[in-house]
């Protein structure tokens, strides 16, 4: 590895790829699914923008405040349409985590911005309890999502791989899960820097 800047760029690439895939899925989605996919795309691109190494771009403080407004609005939108399903609650928590991280960066001293965006070890500017709770949640989510990707042996009467081989890129449930897993891993990485 070439230091913290390399890990920051890898995080940017991971989040941008996840956001791009979520945009691709928007074409195949219908109704309520489209809102969910749009929220995932917003989070992917927002996380990619937050992860740009500070050596390349140090955003002004107002950018972080704008992130707070954007993700608070997205959280409110998610809350208003949330029917109590686990996936929607996960989206709500993700949007609130983005509000929290952007708020921490908006209130952090000027030197803390570069530590967060380059992946340096904790700046100590976040609330330890909130950061810890979010870390536990996202670490559990990453493990749960990863376990769901493990191959399951085919049972009698069921063909393995039936139906997904013909599906388009936006209609493959395992790719959607990989996208969510990737964003969960990125969220853990970003929370570790607070």
mmCIF file of C-alpha atoms in Angstrom:
data_model
loop_
_atom_site.group_PDB
_atom_site.id
_atom_site.type_symbol
_atom_site.label_atom_id
_atom_site.label_comp_id
_atom_site.label_asym_id
_atom_site.label_seq_id
_atom_site.Cartn_x
_atom_site.Cartn_y
_atom_site.Cartn_z
ATOM 1 C CA UNK A 1 0.000 0.000 0.000
ATOM 2 C CA UNK A 2 1.103 3.575 -0.612
ATOM 3 C CA UNK A 3 -0.171 4.984 2.636
ATOM 4 C CA UNK A 4 -3.450 6.607 3.689
ATOM 5 C CA UNK A 5 -4.053 8.321 0.326
ATOM 6 C CA UNK A 6 -4.186 4.929 -1.419
ATOM 7 C CA UNK A 7 -6.756 3.603 1.062
ATOM 8 C CA UNK A 8 -8.786 6.782 0.560
ATOM 9 C CA UNK A 9 -8.803 6.297 -3.221
ATOM 10 C CA UNK A 10 -9.761 2.639 -2.839
ATOM 11 C CA UNK A 11 -12.674 3.708 -0.661
ATOM 12 C CA UNK A 12 -13.678 6.302 -3.271
ATOM 13 C CA UNK A 13 -13.598 3.639 -6.005
ATOM 14 C CA UNK A 14 -15.601 1.141 -3.919
ATOM 15 C CA UNK A 15 -18.297 3.660 -3.011
ATOM 16 C CA UNK A 16 -18.518 5.128 -6.525
ATOM 17 C CA UNK A 17 -18.864 1.630 -8.004
ATOM 18 C CA UNK A 18 -21.619 0.796 -5.508
ATOM 19 C CA UNK A 19 -23.416 4.066 -6.265
ATOM 20 C CA UNK A 20 -23.119 3.449 -10.009
ATOM 21 C CA UNK A 21 -24.570 -0.035 -9.685
ATOM 22 C CA UNK A 22 -27.463 1.347 -7.654
ATOM 23 C CA UNK A 23 -28.168 3.826 -10.466
ATOM 24 C CA UNK A 24 -28.132 0.936 -12.926
ATOM 25 C CA UNK A 25 -30.654 -0.903 -10.749
ATOM 26 C CA UNK A 26 -32.973 2.130 -10.865
ATOM 27 C CA UNK A 27 -33.880 1.265 -14.456
ATOM 28 C CA UNK A 28 -35.179 -2.164 -13.438
ATOM 29 C CA UNK A 29 -36.901 -1.019 -10.248
ATOM 30 C CA UNK A 30 -40.566 -0.236 -9.858
ATOM 31 C CA UNK A 31 -42.447 1.916 -7.375
ATOM 32 C CA UNK A 32 -41.108 1.735 -3.857
ATOM 33 C CA UNK A 33 -37.979 -0.132 -4.961
ATOM 34 C CA UNK A 34 -36.859 2.894 -6.953
ATOM 35 C CA UNK A 35 -36.788 5.080 -3.841
ATOM 36 C CA UNK A 36 -34.696 2.499 -2.036
ATOM 37 C CA UNK A 37 -32.272 2.203 -4.949
ATOM 38 C CA UNK A 38 -32.038 5.969 -5.273
ATOM 39 C CA UNK A 39 -31.202 6.240 -1.587
ATOM 40 C CA UNK A 40 -28.490 3.624 -1.954
ATOM 41 C CA UNK A 41 -27.040 5.488 -4.949
ATOM 42 C CA UNK A 42 -27.057 8.753 -2.986
ATOM 43 C CA UNK A 43 -25.241 7.086 -0.109
ATOM 44 C CA UNK A 44 -22.681 5.469 -2.410
ATOM 45 C CA UNK A 45 -21.814 8.722 -4.168
ATOM 46 C CA UNK A 46 -21.927 10.692 -0.900
ATOM 47 C CA UNK A 47 -19.521 8.275 0.749
ATOM 48 C CA UNK A 48 -17.253 8.419 -2.313
ATOM 49 C CA UNK A 49 -17.159 12.207 -2.109
ATOM 50 C CA UNK A 50 -16.447 12.113 1.630
ATOM 51 C CA UNK A 51 -13.565 9.697 1.114
ATOM 52 C CA UNK A 52 -11.596 11.790 -1.401
ATOM 53 C CA UNK A 53 -8.142 12.229 0.174
ATOM 54 C CA UNK A 54 -7.609 15.693 1.657
ATOM 55 C CA UNK A 55 -4.252 15.940 -0.132
ATOM 56 C CA UNK A 56 -6.247 16.203 -3.369
ATOM 57 C CA UNK A 57 -9.212 18.228 -2.181
ATOM 58 C CA UNK A 58 -9.893 19.806 1.189
ATOM 59 C CA UNK A 59 -13.532 20.857 1.074
ATOM 60 C CA UNK A 60 -14.593 24.066 2.793
ATOM 61 C CA UNK A 61 -16.552 23.723 6.010
ATOM 62 C CA UNK A 62 -19.836 24.651 4.276
ATOM 63 C CA UNK A 63 -19.613 21.487 2.135
ATOM 64 C CA UNK A 64 -19.954 19.375 5.282
ATOM 65 C CA UNK A 65 -22.953 21.444 6.358
ATOM 66 C CA UNK A 66 -24.474 20.885 2.904
ATOM 67 C CA UNK A 67 -23.947 17.130 3.352
ATOM 68 C CA UNK A 68 -25.797 17.346 6.666
ATOM 69 C CA UNK A 69 -28.744 19.051 4.953
ATOM 70 C CA UNK A 70 -28.806 16.631 1.993
ATOM 71 C CA UNK A 71 -28.624 13.481 4.102
ATOM 72 C CA UNK A 72 -31.016 14.824 6.744
ATOM 73 C CA UNK A 73 -33.494 15.415 3.913
ATOM 74 C CA UNK A 74 -32.880 11.897 2.608
ATOM 75 C CA UNK A 75 -33.366 10.512 6.134
ATOM 76 C CA UNK A 76 -36.641 12.423 6.456
ATOM 77 C CA UNK A 77 -37.776 11.082 3.075
ATOM 78 C CA UNK A 78 -36.873 7.550 4.161
ATOM 79 C CA UNK A 79 -38.671 8.010 7.483
ATOM 80 C CA UNK A 80 -41.850 9.296 5.828
ATOM 81 C CA UNK A 81 -42.045 6.345 3.455
ATOM 82 C CA UNK A 82 -40.752 3.755 5.924
ATOM 83 C CA UNK A 83 -43.304 1.034 6.475
ATOM 84 C CA UNK A 84 -41.255 -0.546 9.231
ATOM 85 C CA UNK A 85 -39.422 -3.047 7.047
ATOM 86 C CA UNK A 86 -35.904 -3.942 8.074
ATOM 87 C CA UNK A 87 -34.386 -2.747 4.820
ATOM 88 C CA UNK A 88 -35.983 0.687 5.100
ATOM 89 C CA UNK A 89 -34.872 0.997 8.706
ATOM 90 C CA UNK A 90 -31.351 0.104 7.554
ATOM 91 C CA UNK A 91 -31.580 2.926 4.974
ATOM 92 C CA UNK A 92 -32.761 5.333 7.653
ATOM 93 C CA UNK A 93 -29.871 4.401 9.916
ATOM 94 C CA UNK A 94 -27.453 4.771 6.993
ATOM 95 C CA UNK A 95 -28.730 8.255 6.190
ATOM 96 C CA UNK A 96 -28.519 9.241 9.854
ATOM 97 C CA UNK A 97 -24.965 7.868 9.997
ATOM 98 C CA UNK A 98 -24.088 10.067 7.022
ATOM 99 C CA UNK A 99 -25.628 13.077 8.823
ATOM 100 C CA UNK A 100 -23.564 12.208 11.898
ATOM 101 C CA UNK A 101 -20.281 11.838 9.986
ATOM 102 C CA UNK A 102 -20.836 15.060 8.019
ATOM 103 C CA UNK A 103 -21.798 16.864 11.231
ATOM 104 C CA UNK A 104 -18.642 15.662 12.936
ATOM 105 C CA UNK A 105 -16.580 16.933 10.018
ATOM 106 C CA UNK A 106 -18.428 20.281 9.967
ATOM 107 C CA UNK A 107 -17.676 20.815 13.656
ATOM 108 C CA UNK A 108 -14.159 19.356 13.663
ATOM 109 C CA UNK A 109 -11.050 21.521 13.847
ATOM 110 C CA UNK A 110 -9.424 22.196 10.464
ATOM 111 C CA UNK A 111 -6.673 19.545 10.894
ATOM 112 C CA UNK A 112 -9.191 16.784 11.562
ATOM 113 C CA UNK A 113 -10.608 16.972 8.024
ATOM 114 C CA UNK A 114 -7.462 15.593 6.447
ATOM 115 C CA UNK A 115 -7.258 12.722 8.938
ATOM 116 C CA UNK A 116 -10.848 11.655 8.214
ATOM 117 C CA UNK A 117 -10.664 11.776 4.452
ATOM 118 C CA UNK A 118 -7.290 10.088 4.121
ATOM 119 C CA UNK A 119 -8.092 7.174 6.354
ATOM 120 C CA UNK A 120 -5.740 8.056 9.214
ATOM 121 C CA UNK A 121 -6.500 6.478 12.557
ATOM 122 C CA UNK A 122 -9.173 8.157 14.668
ATOM 123 C CA UNK A 123 -9.160 11.900 15.138
ATOM 124 C CA UNK A 124 -11.275 11.649 18.268
ATOM 125 C CA UNK A 125 -13.701 14.318 17.049
ATOM 126 C CA UNK A 126 -16.801 12.093 17.001
ATOM 127 C CA UNK A 127 -18.957 11.085 19.976
ATOM 128 C CA UNK A 128 -17.482 7.753 21.114
ATOM 129 C CA UNK A 129 -20.839 6.243 22.106
ATOM 130 C CA UNK A 130 -22.569 7.070 18.811
ATOM 131 C CA UNK A 131 -19.537 6.023 16.786
ATOM 132 C CA UNK A 132 -19.296 2.773 18.765
ATOM 133 C CA UNK A 133 -22.973 1.912 18.308
ATOM 134 C CA UNK A 134 -22.758 2.583 14.570
ATOM 135 C CA UNK A 135 -19.565 0.518 14.318
ATOM 136 C CA UNK A 136 -21.175 -2.435 16.086
ATOM 137 C CA UNK A 137 -24.259 -2.210 13.874
ATOM 138 C CA UNK A 138 -22.325 -1.965 10.606
ATOM 139 C CA UNK A 139 -19.818 -4.664 11.590
ATOM 140 C CA UNK A 140 -22.761 -6.971 12.322
ATOM 141 C CA UNK A 141 -24.439 -5.955 9.068
ATOM 142 C CA UNK A 142 -21.264 -6.708 7.098
ATOM 143 C CA UNK A 143 -20.973 -10.158 8.690
ATOM 144 C CA UNK A 144 -24.667 -10.894 8.108
ATOM 145 C CA UNK A 145 -24.530 -9.728 4.477
ATOM 146 C CA UNK A 146 -21.341 -11.663 3.834
ATOM 147 C CA UNK A 147 -22.878 -14.830 5.269
ATOM 148 C CA UNK A 148 -25.860 -14.419 2.919
ATOM 149 C CA UNK A 149 -23.463 -14.520 -0.039
ATOM 150 C CA UNK A 150 -22.116 -17.944 0.889
ATOM 151 C CA UNK A 151 -23.161 -20.609 -1.606
ATOM 152 C CA UNK A 152 -26.005 -22.837 -0.519
ATOM 153 C CA UNK A 153 -26.041 -26.429 -1.753
ATOM 154 C CA UNK A 154 -28.867 -27.159 -4.181
ATOM 155 C CA UNK A 155 -31.656 -29.298 -2.773
ATOM 156 C CA UNK A 156 -33.484 -32.033 -4.631
ATOM 157 C CA UNK A 157 -35.995 -30.608 -7.068
ATOM 158 C CA UNK A 158 -34.302 -27.200 -7.303
ATOM 159 C CA UNK A 159 -31.929 -26.276 -10.075
ATOM 160 C CA UNK A 160 -28.888 -24.295 -9.009
ATOM 161 C CA UNK A 161 -28.591 -20.879 -10.584
ATOM 162 C CA UNK A 162 -32.016 -21.038 -12.216
ATOM 163 C CA UNK A 163 -33.272 -17.704 -13.400
ATOM 164 C CA UNK A 164 -30.343 -15.500 -12.408
ATOM 165 C CA UNK A 165 -28.175 -16.508 -15.353
ATOM 166 C CA UNK A 166 -30.611 -14.783 -17.713
ATOM 167 C CA UNK A 167 -31.230 -11.741 -15.495
ATOM 168 C CA UNK A 168 -29.856 -8.339 -16.475
ATOM 169 C CA UNK A 169 -27.227 -6.582 -14.370
ATOM 170 C CA UNK A 170 -29.835 -4.538 -12.542
ATOM 171 C CA UNK A 171 -31.969 -7.560 -11.664
ATOM 172 C CA UNK A 172 -29.404 -9.767 -9.929
ATOM 173 C CA UNK A 173 -30.141 -10.012 -6.195
ATOM 174 C CA UNK A 174 -26.637 -11.243 -5.352
ATOM 175 C CA UNK A 175 -25.109 -8.134 -6.956
ATOM 176 C CA UNK A 176 -27.478 -5.916 -4.983
ATOM 177 C CA UNK A 177 -26.319 -7.691 -1.822
ATOM 178 C CA UNK A 178 -22.669 -7.228 -2.814
ATOM 179 C CA UNK A 179 -23.402 -3.527 -3.343
ATOM 180 C CA UNK A 180 -24.896 -3.229 0.150
ATOM 181 C CA UNK A 181 -22.052 -5.265 1.634
ATOM 182 C CA UNK A 182 -19.502 -2.970 -0.028
ATOM 183 C CA UNK A 183 -21.198 0.132 1.339
ATOM 184 C CA UNK A 184 -21.340 -1.472 4.795
ATOM 185 C CA UNK A 185 -17.598 -2.157 4.670
ATOM 186 C CA UNK A 186 -16.986 1.425 3.541
ATOM 187 C CA UNK A 187 -19.150 2.722 6.384
ATOM 188 C CA UNK A 188 -17.098 0.728 8.908
ATOM 189 C CA UNK A 189 -13.883 2.133 7.410
ATOM 190 C CA UNK A 190 -15.183 5.695 7.567
ATOM 191 C CA UNK A 191 -16.506 5.340 11.101
ATOM 192 C CA UNK A 192 -13.142 4.005 12.257
ATOM 193 C CA UNK A 193 -11.566 7.313 11.239
ATOM 194 C CA UNK A 194 -13.850 9.419 13.469
#
